[in-house]
C-alpha cells in the first residue's frame, strides 16, 4: 500500500535552473549506418540538461501553473519508461514541485538510481497488463496514486498539447544552426517533439519532408500491439499528440537495427544514445543516401549512459535474441500500414491515423 509520503520540494523552486535548458549542439554524422552515406545532422539533446524531454516537462508544468491546475508546491505524478522522468525531475526542482513517477521493473537499475538521486519518488509495477502491456499497468497504478494524492497534477504526456509546445525552442535552435533543411527524421513515442517542431520548421522551409520512426510492435501508426523490448519510442496506446497528417512516411525499426546503429555511432562518431537514437540515425542515414544532395537532420533524444546494460551489452543482446551483425541494411517496402506486420526495418509511404473514421467505422 502506497503512503502519501512525498519527496521534498521548495514551493519557490530554483528557476535559475531554467537557464540551462536547451541550446544543444548539432553534430555532422558520416559513419556507415550500416551502408556508406553522405552524412546528416544530429541535434544532440542528450547533452542538454534533463535530455530532450526536459523541454516538454517544463512546458507542461508551466502551462498547468498558468491555468491554476498545478498549485504551488503540489506534487506531480506521471507514468514513464524513463526519459520523461528525468525531464520531470528537472522541471520539478526548477519550479518547486515534488515528483512521483510510476515505472516498471524493466526500468534499468541505473535509471532507477538516477531518478531517486534527483529526489523522485519512484513506484514500480511488477507485471504488464493483459491488454496494453507495461504502459497500461503503469497508468492503472498512476490512477491509484492520484486517489491517494488528491492535490497532485498529472501532466498526461501523451495527450497534453503543452508537450508539443515545449519543443518550439528546439525548432528555433535548428533554424539558427542550419542554413537549409530538406528532410527531418523524428522518433515517435508521445508524438510531442515531431508535432512541436515540424510546423515552425515548415514555415521556415516549406518543402520540408517529415519521416516518422516507430518501433516494431507499436500501435501508433496502425500496426498490431506486441511486446516491445525498445524503450523510448513506440506505444501500446494512440497518443493524441501525434500529428499524422504532417508525416510523409513512416519507418518501423527493430532492436537489431537500432542496436547496430548505436554501436556504430559509438565506435566511429563518439556521439551515440539508446534505442531511439539508433533508430533515427539508421533512417536519417538511409534518407541521406537515397536523396543525394538533400540536407537531412534528426534529433538524438538522449545519450548512451542508461543503455550500457542493454544496447551496448553483448550478454543482454544475446539473451534477447538480438544479433546486431545481422541487422537489415534496407527497409522492406509496405504499401499500407496494415498490409503486413513489420517484424524488422520496414517503410511505408502511406501514413494514416488508425483511429480516424473510415467507411467501415462510421456509424
C-alpha positions as a LaTeX table, in Angstrom:
\begin{tabular}{lrrr}
\hline
Residue & $x$ (\AA) & $y$ (\AA) & $z$ (\AA) \\
\hline
Unk1 & 0.00 & 0.00 & 0.00 \\
Unk2 & 1.47 & 3.35 & $-1.03$ \\
Unk3 & 1.52 & 6.10 & 1.54 \\
Unk4 & 1.32 & 9.78 & 0.80 \\
Unk5 & 5.00 & 10.33 & 1.73 \\
Unk6 & 6.45 & 12.62 & $-0.91$ \\
Unk7 & 9.87 & 13.90 & $-1.94$ \\
Unk8 & 10.63 & 17.30 & $-0.52$ \\
Unk9 & 10.49 & 20.38 & $-2.72$ \\
Unk10 & 10.57 & 24.10 & $-2.07$ \\
Unk11 & 7.44 & 25.77 & $-3.42$ \\
Unk12 & 9.51 & 28.57 & $-4.95$ \\
Unk13 & 11.80 & 26.14 & $-6.77$ \\
Unk14 & 15.09 & 27.15 & $-8.33$ \\
Unk15 & 14.17 & 28.96 & $-11.53$ \\
Unk16 & 17.81 & 29.72 & $-12.27$ \\
Unk17 & 17.97 & 26.11 & $-13.49$ \\
Unk18 & 15.77 & 27.03 & $-16.44$ \\
Unk19 & 18.68 & 28.94 & $-17.95$ \\
Unk20 & 20.34 & 25.56 & $-18.53$ \\
Unk21 & 17.54 & 24.28 & $-20.76$ \\
Unk22 & 18.23 & 23.64 & $-24.45$ \\
Unk23 & 20.89 & 25.18 & $-26.67$ \\
Unk24 & 22.28 & 21.74 & $-27.56$ \\
Unk25 & 24.94 & 21.25 & $-30.24$ \\
Unk26 & 24.45 & 19.95 & $-33.77$ \\
Unk27 & 26.83 & 17.23 & $-35.00$ \\
Unk28 & 27.62 & 16.02 & $-38.51$ \\
Unk29 & 27.37 & 12.20 & $-38.72$ \\
Unk30 & 29.03 & 10.46 & $-41.67$ \\
Unk31 & 29.65 & 6.95 & $-40.31$ \\
Unk32 & 28.34 & 3.94 & $-42.28$ \\
Unk33 & 24.91 & 3.06 & $-40.83$ \\
Unk34 & 25.31 & 0.30 & $-41.94$ \\
Unk35 & 25.99 & 1.33 & $-45.54$ \\
Unk36 & 28.11 & 4.27 & $-46.70$ \\
Unk37 & 26.13 & 7.54 & $-46.63$ \\
Unk38 & 26.96 & 11.18 & $-47.32$ \\
Unk39 & 26.11 & 12.43 & $-43.84$ \\
Unk40 & 23.30 & 14.01 & $-41.85$ \\
Unk41 & 22.93 & 16.45 & $-38.96$ \\
Unk42 & 22.08 & 15.26 & $-35.46$ \\
Unk43 & 20.76 & 17.51 & $-32.70$ \\
Unk44 & 22.41 & 16.17 & $-29.54$ \\
Unk45 & 19.65 & 16.55 & $-26.95$ \\
Unk46 & 21.45 & 14.09 & $-24.67$ \\
Unk47 & 23.98 & 16.85 & $-23.96$ \\
Unk48 & 21.26 & 19.16 & $-22.66$ \\
Unk49 & 20.18 & 19.25 & $-19.03$ \\
Unk50 & 17.42 & 16.70 & $-18.44$ \\
Unk51 & 17.57 & 15.40 & $-22.02$ \\
Unk52 & 15.15 & 16.26 & $-24.81$ \\
Unk53 & 12.03 & 15.74 & $-22.70$ \\
Unk54 & 13.04 & 18.38 & $-20.17$ \\
Unk55 & 11.73 & 20.87 & $-22.74$ \\
Unk56 & 8.31 & 19.19 & $-22.70$ \\
Unk57 & 8.30 & 18.71 & $-18.92$ \\
Unk58 & 8.94 & 22.40 & $-18.22$ \\
Unk59 & 6.32 & 23.41 & $-20.78$ \\
Unk60 & 3.65 & 21.12 & $-19.29$ \\
Unk61 & 4.25 & 22.28 & $-15.72$ \\
Unk62 & 4.37 & 25.96 & $-16.66$ \\
Unk63 & 1.16 & 25.61 & $-18.64$ \\
Unk64 & $-0.58$ & 23.90 & $-15.73$ \\
Unk65 & 0.62 & 26.59 & $-13.31$ \\
Unk66 & $-0.66$ & 29.37 & $-15.56$ \\
Unk67 & $-4.10$ & 27.73 & $-15.75$ \\
Unk68 & $-4.22$ & 27.11 & $-12.00$ \\
Unk69 & $-4.21$ & 23.32 & $-12.44$ \\
Unk70 & $-0.91$ & 22.96 & $-10.58$ \\
Unk71 & $-0.91$ & 24.67 & $-7.21$ \\
Unk72 & 2.29 & 26.00 & $-5.59$ \\
Unk73 & 4.29 & 23.11 & $-4.13$ \\
Unk74 & 1.74 & 20.45 & $-5.23$ \\
Unk75 & 3.09 & 17.07 & $-6.34$ \\
Unk76 & 3.39 & 15.99 & $-9.97$ \\
Unk77 & 2.62 & 12.36 & $-10.84$ \\
Unk78 & 3.31 & 10.68 & $-14.17$ \\
Unk79 & 3.91 & 7.34 & $-15.86$ \\
Unk80 & 7.23 & 6.98 & $-17.66$ \\
Unk81 & 9.62 & 4.49 & $-19.20$ \\
Unk82 & 12.44 & 6.74 & $-18.01$ \\
Unk83 & 13.26 & 9.64 & $-20.32$ \\
Unk84 & 10.40 & 11.95 & $-19.39$ \\
Unk85 & 11.07 & 11.08 & $-15.76$ \\
Unk86 & 14.45 & 12.79 & $-15.89$ \\
Unk87 & 12.86 & 15.80 & $-17.55$ \\
Unk88 & 10.17 & 16.00 & $-14.86$ \\
Unk89 & 12.79 & 15.66 & $-12.12$ \\
Unk90 & 14.50 & 18.72 & $-13.61$ \\
Unk91 & 11.24 & 20.64 & $-14.04$ \\
Unk92 & 10.11 & 19.77 & $-10.52$ \\
Unk93 & 13.32 & 21.10 & $-8.98$ \\
Unk94 & 13.25 & 24.25 & $-11.11$ \\
Unk95 & 9.59 & 25.05 & $-10.44$ \\
Unk96 & 9.25 & 23.78 & $-6.86$ \\
Unk97 & 7.19 & 20.59 & $-7.13$ \\
Unk98 & 7.85 & 17.10 & $-5.73$ \\
Unk99 & 7.72 & 14.42 & $-8.40$ \\
Unk100 & 6.22 & 10.93 & $-8.12$ \\
Unk101 & 6.81 & 8.61 & $-11.07$ \\
Unk102 & 5.34 & 5.24 & $-11.97$ \\
Unk103 & 7.75 & 2.99 & $-13.84$ \\
Unk104 & 8.01 & $-0.75$ & $-14.23$ \\
Unk105 & 10.50 & $-3.46$ & $-13.31$ \\
Unk106 & 12.07 & $-3.33$ & $-16.78$ \\
Unk107 & 13.34 & 0.18 & $-15.97$ \\
Unk108 & 17.12 & $-0.05$ & $-15.86$ \\
Unk109 & 18.67 & $-0.14$ & $-12.35$ \\
Unk110 & 20.91 & 2.79 & $-13.28$ \\
Unk111 & 17.89 & 4.87 & $-14.28$ \\
Unk112 & 16.10 & 3.97 & $-11.03$ \\
Unk113 & 19.10 & 5.17 & $-9.04$ \\
Unk114 & 19.43 & 8.34 & $-11.09$ \\
Unk115 & 15.78 & 9.28 & $-10.68$ \\
Unk116 & 15.92 & 8.70 & $-6.92$ \\
Unk117 & 19.17 & 10.66 & $-6.70$ \\
Unk118 & 17.30 & 13.61 & $-8.23$ \\
Unk119 & 14.72 & 13.39 & $-5.46$ \\
Unk120 & 11.97 & 11.49 & $-7.30$ \\
Unk121 & 9.65 & 9.07 & $-5.51$ \\
Unk122 & 9.60 & 6.03 & $-7.81$ \\
Unk123 & 6.85 & 3.40 & $-7.91$ \\
Unk124 & 7.40 & 0.24 & $-9.96$ \\
Unk125 & 4.68 & $-2.06$ & $-11.27$ \\
Unk126 & 5.74 & $-5.70$ & $-11.39$ \\
Unk127 & 3.65 & $-7.15$ & $-14.20$ \\
Unk128 & 2.25 & $-5.92$ & $-17.53$ \\
Unk129 & $-1.47$ & $-5.60$ & $-18.11$ \\
Unk130 & $-3.14$ & $-8.24$ & $-20.25$ \\
Unk131 & $-4.15$ & $-5.52$ & $-22.69$ \\
Unk132 & $-1.82$ & $-2.56$ & $-23.11$ \\
Unk133 & 1.24 & $-4.16$ & $-21.53$ \\
Unk134 & 3.52 & $-2.20$ & $-19.22$ \\
Unk135 & 2.08 & 1.11 & $-20.33$ \\
Unk136 & $-1.44$ & 0.17 & $-19.25$ \\
Unk137 & $-0.15$ & $-1.27$ & $-15.97$ \\
Unk138 & 1.70 & 1.95 & $-15.18$ \\
Unk139 & $-1.37$ & 4.05 & $-15.93$ \\
Unk140 & $-3.53$ & 1.87 & $-13.67$ \\
Unk141 & $-1.07$ & 2.42 & $-10.80$ \\
Unk142 & $-1.00$ & 6.13 & $-11.56$ \\
Unk143 & $-4.76$ & 6.32 & $-11.13$ \\
Unk144 & $-4.41$ & 4.71 & $-7.69$ \\
Unk145 & $-1.77$ & 7.26 & $-6.72$ \\
Unk146 & $-3.93$ & 10.14 & $-7.83$ \\
Unk147 & $-6.64$ & 8.92 & $-5.47$ \\
Unk148 & $-4.11$ & 8.97 & $-2.62$ \\
Unk149 & $-2.73$ & 12.38 & $-3.61$ \\
Unk150 & $-5.81$ & 14.47 & $-4.47$ \\
Unk151 & $-3.80$ & 17.68 & $-4.96$ \\
Unk152 & $-1.42$ & 16.03 & $-7.43$ \\
Unk153 & $-1.18$ & 17.15 & $-11.04$ \\
Unk154 & $-0.93$ & 14.58 & $-13.84$ \\
Unk155 & 0.68 & 16.02 & $-17.00$ \\
Unk156 & $-0.62$ & 13.16 & $-19.21$ \\
Unk157 & 2.28 & 13.49 & $-21.61$ \\
Unk158 & 0.63 & 11.52 & $-24.43$ \\
Unk159 & $-2.37$ & 13.82 & $-24.73$ \\
Unk160 & $-1.18$ & 17.15 & $-23.33$ \\
Unk161 & $-0.80$ & 19.85 & $-26.03$ \\
Unk162 & 1.75 & 21.63 & $-23.83$ \\
Unk163 & 4.03 & 18.66 & $-24.54$ \\
Unk164 & 4.49 & 19.65 & $-28.18$ \\
Unk165 & 4.56 & 23.37 & $-27.36$ \\
Unk166 & 7.70 & 22.71 & $-25.33$ \\
Unk167 & 9.65 & 21.97 & $-28.50$ \\
Unk168 & 9.25 & 25.43 & $-30.05$ \\
Unk169 & 12.71 & 26.23 & $-28.67$ \\
Unk170 & 14.15 & 23.14 & $-30.37$ \\
Unk171 & 12.73 & 24.25 & $-33.71$ \\
Unk172 & 14.11 & 27.76 & $-33.21$ \\
Unk173 & 17.57 & 26.39 & $-32.48$ \\
Unk174 & 17.53 & 24.28 & $-35.64$ \\
Unk175 & 16.64 & 27.29 & $-37.79$ \\
Unk176 & 19.64 & 29.17 & $-36.46$ \\
Unk177 & 22.03 & 26.21 & $-36.72$ \\
Unk178 & 21.10 & 25.16 & $-40.27$ \\
Unk179 & 21.04 & 27.23 & $-43.47$ \\
Unk180 & 18.62 & 24.81 & $-45.10$ \\
Unk181 & 16.77 & 21.56 & $-44.34$ \\
Unk182 & 15.10 & 19.13 & $-46.74$ \\
Unk183 & 14.32 & 16.08 & $-44.60$ \\
Unk184 & 13.62 & 15.81 & $-40.87$ \\
Unk185 & 13.63 & 12.39 & $-39.16$ \\
Unk186 & 11.84 & 12.08 & $-35.80$ \\
Unk187 & 11.24 & 9.20 & $-33.43$ \\
Unk188 & 7.62 & 8.91 & $-32.32$ \\
Unk189 & 6.51 & 7.98 & $-28.80$ \\
Unk190 & 4.20 & 10.58 & $-27.33$ \\
Unk191 & 4.26 & 12.41 & $-30.67$ \\
Unk192 & 5.31 & 15.61 & $-28.92$ \\
Unk193 & 8.61 & 16.61 & $-30.46$ \\
Unk194 & 7.71 & 15.77 & $-34.07$ \\
Unk195 & 4.42 & 17.70 & $-33.81$ \\
Unk196 & 6.10 & 20.54 & $-31.96$ \\
Unk197 & 8.91 & 21.24 & $-34.41$ \\
Unk198 & 7.54 & 20.36 & $-37.84$ \\
Unk199 & 5.15 & 23.34 & $-38.01$ \\
Unk200 & 7.72 & 26.04 & $-37.24$ \\
Unk201 & 10.31 & 24.34 & $-39.47$ \\
Unk202 & 7.90 & 24.11 & $-42.42$ \\
Unk203 & 7.10 & 27.79 & $-42.06$ \\
Unk204 & 10.85 & 28.37 & $-42.40$ \\
Unk205 & 11.40 & 25.68 & $-45.08$ \\
Unk206 & 8.03 & 24.99 & $-46.79$ \\
Unk207 & 9.26 & 21.95 & $-48.74$ \\
Unk208 & 10.45 & 20.05 & $-45.67$ \\
Unk209 & 9.68 & 16.31 & $-45.62$ \\
Unk210 & 8.97 & 14.60 & $-42.28$ \\
Unk211 & 9.84 & 10.93 & $-41.70$ \\
Unk212 & 8.48 & 9.26 & $-38.58$ \\
Unk213 & 10.37 & 6.43 & $-36.90$ \\
Unk214 & 8.42 & 3.94 & $-34.80$ \\
Unk215 & 9.26 & 0.69 & $-33.04$ \\
Unk216 & 8.17 & $-2.71$ & $-34.28$ \\
Unk217 & 5.28 & $-3.86$ & $-32.09$ \\
Unk218 & 3.97 & $-0.31$ & $-31.64$ \\
Unk219 & 0.36 & 0.60 & $-32.44$ \\
Unk220 & 0.92 & 4.30 & $-33.18$ \\
Unk221 & 0.77 & 4.01 & $-36.98$ \\
Unk222 & $-1.71$ & 1.13 & $-37.18$ \\
Unk223 & 0.42 & $-1.94$ & $-36.54$ \\
Unk224 & $-0.75$ & $-4.62$ & $-34.07$ \\
Unk225 & 0.41 & $-4.26$ & $-30.47$ \\
Unk226 & 3.21 & $-6.62$ & $-29.49$ \\
Unk227 & 5.62 & $-6.75$ & $-26.52$ \\
Unk228 & 8.40 & $-4.24$ & $-27.19$ \\
Unk229 & 11.98 & $-4.51$ & $-25.99$ \\
Unk230 & 12.93 & $-0.99$ & $-27.05$ \\
Unk231 & 12.02 & 1.83 & $-24.69$ \\
Unk232 & 11.61 & 5.50 & $-25.54$ \\
Unk233 & 9.80 & 5.16 & $-28.86$ \\
Unk234 & 6.59 & 3.44 & $-29.85$ \\
Unk235 & 3.44 & 2.99 & $-27.79$ \\
Unk236 & 0.72 & 0.49 & $-26.99$ \\
Unk237 & $-1.87$ & 3.30 & $-26.99$ \\
Unk238 & $-2.71$ & 6.00 & $-29.54$ \\
Unk239 & $-1.39$ & 9.37 & $-28.28$ \\
Unk240 & $-3.45$ & 12.37 & $-29.32$ \\
Unk241 & $-0.30$ & 14.45 & $-29.82$ \\
Unk242 & 0.73 & 12.54 & $-32.95$ \\
Unk243 & 0.31 & 14.81 & $-36.00$ \\
Unk244 & $-0.45$ & 12.07 & $-38.55$ \\
Unk245 & $-1.13$ & 14.48 & $-41.39$ \\
Unk246 & 2.35 & 16.01 & $-41.02$ \\
Unk247 & 4.25 & 12.81 & $-41.88$ \\
Unk248 & 5.34 & 11.97 & $-45.41$ \\
Unk249 & 6.30 & 8.41 & $-44.49$ \\
Unk250 & 6.94 & 6.14 & $-41.53$ \\
Unk251 & 9.63 & 3.56 & $-40.78$ \\
Unk252 & 9.40 & 0.78 & $-38.22$ \\
Unk253 & 12.76 & $-0.29$ & $-36.78$ \\
Unk254 & 13.57 & $-3.41$ & $-34.79$ \\
Unk255 & 16.01 & $-3.89$ & $-31.88$ \\
Unk256 & 18.79 & $-5.41$ & $-34.00$ \\
Unk257 & 18.89 & $-2.44$ & $-36.39$ \\
Unk258 & 18.73 & 0.12 & $-33.56$ \\
Unk259 & 21.44 & $-1.61$ & $-31.52$ \\
Unk260 & 23.72 & $-1.94$ & $-34.54$ \\
Unk261 & 23.34 & 1.76 & $-35.33$ \\
Unk262 & 24.03 & 2.77 & $-31.71$ \\
Unk263 & 27.22 & 0.72 & $-31.64$ \\
Unk264 & 28.43 & 2.07 & $-34.98$ \\
Unk265 & 27.80 & 5.62 & $-33.77$ \\
Unk266 & 29.74 & 4.98 & $-30.56$ \\
Unk267 & 32.70 & 3.41 & $-32.37$ \\
Unk268 & 33.08 & 5.97 & $-35.13$ \\
Unk269 & 31.27 & 9.19 & $-34.22$ \\
Unk270 & 31.68 & 9.10 & $-30.43$ \\
Unk271 & 28.16 & 10.52 & $-30.02$ \\
Unk272 & 25.54 & 7.84 & $-29.51$ \\
Unk273 & 22.47 & 7.04 & $-27.44$ \\
Unk274 & 19.77 & 4.44 & $-26.87$ \\
Unk275 & 17.07 & 2.74 & $-28.90$ \\
Unk276 & 15.50 & 5.94 & $-30.24$ \\
Unk277 & 18.86 & 7.38 & $-31.21$ \\
Unk278 & 19.88 & 4.24 & $-33.06$ \\
Unk279 & 16.55 & 4.06 & $-34.87$ \\
Unk280 & 16.55 & 7.66 & $-36.10$ \\
Unk281 & 20.24 & 7.53 & $-37.02$ \\
Unk282 & 19.61 & 4.47 & $-39.18$ \\
Unk283 & 16.72 & 6.13 & $-41.01$ \\
Unk284 & 18.47 & 9.51 & $-41.34$ \\
Unk285 & 21.49 & 7.79 & $-42.92$ \\
Unk286 & 19.16 & 5.95 & $-45.29$ \\
Unk287 & 17.41 & 9.22 & $-46.21$ \\
Unk288 & 20.74 & 10.94 & $-46.89$ \\
Unk289 & 21.75 & 8.01 & $-49.10$ \\
Unk290 & 18.55 & 7.76 & $-51.17$ \\
Unk291 & 18.11 & 11.54 & $-51.55$ \\
Unk292 & 21.52 & 12.68 & $-52.89$ \\
Unk293 & 22.21 & 16.32 & $-52.16$ \\
Unk294 & 19.41 & 16.63 & $-49.61$ \\
Unk295 & 20.10 & 18.19 & $-46.22$ \\
Unk296 & 18.90 & 15.68 & $-43.62$ \\
Unk297 & 18.62 & 16.24 & $-39.87$ \\
Unk298 & 17.38 & 14.27 & $-36.90$ \\
Unk299 & 17.21 & 14.52 & $-33.11$ \\
Unk300 & 19.15 & 12.22 & $-30.78$ \\
Unk301 & 16.87 & 12.29 & $-27.70$ \\
Unk302 & 19.38 & 11.15 & $-25.10$ \\
Unk303 & 22.87 & 9.76 & $-24.57$ \\
Unk304 & 24.21 & 6.21 & $-24.17$ \\
Unk305 & 24.66 & 6.03 & $-20.40$ \\
Unk306 & 21.37 & 4.41 & $-19.37$ \\
Unk307 & 21.82 & 1.76 & $-22.09$ \\
Unk308 & 25.20 & 0.36 & $-21.07$ \\
Unk309 & 23.44 & $-2.71$ & $-19.67$ \\
Unk310 & 21.20 & $-3.23$ & $-22.71$ \\
Unk311 & 22.03 & $-1.81$ & $-26.13$ \\
Unk312 & 25.79 & $-1.96$ & $-25.51$ \\
Unk313 & 25.84 & $-5.22$ & $-23.51$ \\
Unk314 & 26.58 & $-8.41$ & $-25.50$ \\
Unk315 & 25.08 & $-10.61$ & $-22.79$ \\
Unk316 & 21.84 & $-8.63$ & $-22.92$ \\
Unk317 & 21.53 & $-8.69$ & $-26.70$ \\
Unk318 & 22.35 & $-12.41$ & $-26.85$ \\
Unk319 & 19.82 & $-13.21$ & $-24.12$ \\
Unk320 & 17.13 & $-11.35$ & $-26.09$ \\
Unk321 & 17.99 & $-12.91$ & $-29.43$ \\
Unk322 & 19.43 & $-9.70$ & $-30.89$ \\
Unk323 & 22.32 & $-10.03$ & $-33.33$ \\
Unk324 & 23.41 & $-6.54$ & $-34.47$ \\
Unk325 & 25.68 & $-8.16$ & $-37.05$ \\
Unk326 & 22.58 & $-9.48$ & $-38.86$ \\
Unk327 & 20.68 & $-6.19$ & $-38.88$ \\
Unk328 & 18.83 & $-5.27$ & $-42.06$ \\
Unk329 & 20.65 & $-2.93$ & $-44.43$ \\
Unk330 & 17.49 & $-1.56$ & $-46.12$ \\
Unk331 & 13.81 & $-1.35$ & $-45.26$ \\
Unk332 & 11.10 & $-3.65$ & $-46.54$ \\
Unk333 & 8.56 & $-1.62$ & $-48.53$ \\
Unk334 & 4.93 & $-1.78$ & $-47.33$ \\
Unk335 & 2.03 & $-0.30$ & $-49.37$ \\
Unk336 & $-0.13$ & 0.40 & $-46.32$ \\
Unk337 & 0.42 & 0.27 & $-42.52$ \\
Unk338 & $-1.99$ & $-2.66$ & $-42.18$ \\
Unk339 & $-0.67$ & $-4.57$ & $-45.21$ \\
Unk340 & 1.62 & $-6.76$ & $-43.10$ \\
Unk341 & 3.18 & $-6.88$ & $-39.66$ \\
Unk342 & 6.59 & $-5.21$ & $-39.53$ \\
Unk343 & 8.97 & $-7.51$ & $-37.66$ \\
Unk344 & 12.09 & $-5.60$ & $-38.68$ \\
Unk345 & 13.01 & $-2.45$ & $-40.54$ \\
Unk346 & 10.08 & $-1.52$ & $-42.80$ \\
Unk347 & 8.97 & 1.59 & $-44.67$ \\
Unk348 & 5.53 & 2.86 & $-45.65$ \\
Unk349 & 4.76 & 5.99 & $-47.66$ \\
Unk350 & 1.10 & 5.91 & $-46.67$ \\
Unk351 & 0.51 & 7.41 & $-43.21$ \\
Unk352 & $-2.97$ & 7.27 & $-41.70$ \\
Unk353 & $-4.46$ & 7.84 & $-38.28$ \\
Unk354 & $-5.53$ & 4.34 & $-37.15$ \\
Unk355 & $-8.40$ & 5.83 & $-35.13$ \\
Unk356 & $-9.71$ & 8.16 & $-37.83$ \\
Unk357 & $-13.24$ & 7.41 & $-39.10$ \\
Unk358 & $-13.41$ & 5.11 & $-42.12$ \\
Unk359 & $-16.43$ & 3.85 & $-44.05$ \\
Unk360 & $-16.21$ & 0.63 & $-42.04$ \\
Unk361 & $-16.11$ & 2.53 & $-38.71$ \\
Unk362 & $-18.68$ & 5.22 & $-39.49$ \\
Unk363 & $-21.99$ & 4.53 & $-37.66$ \\
\hline
\end{tabular}
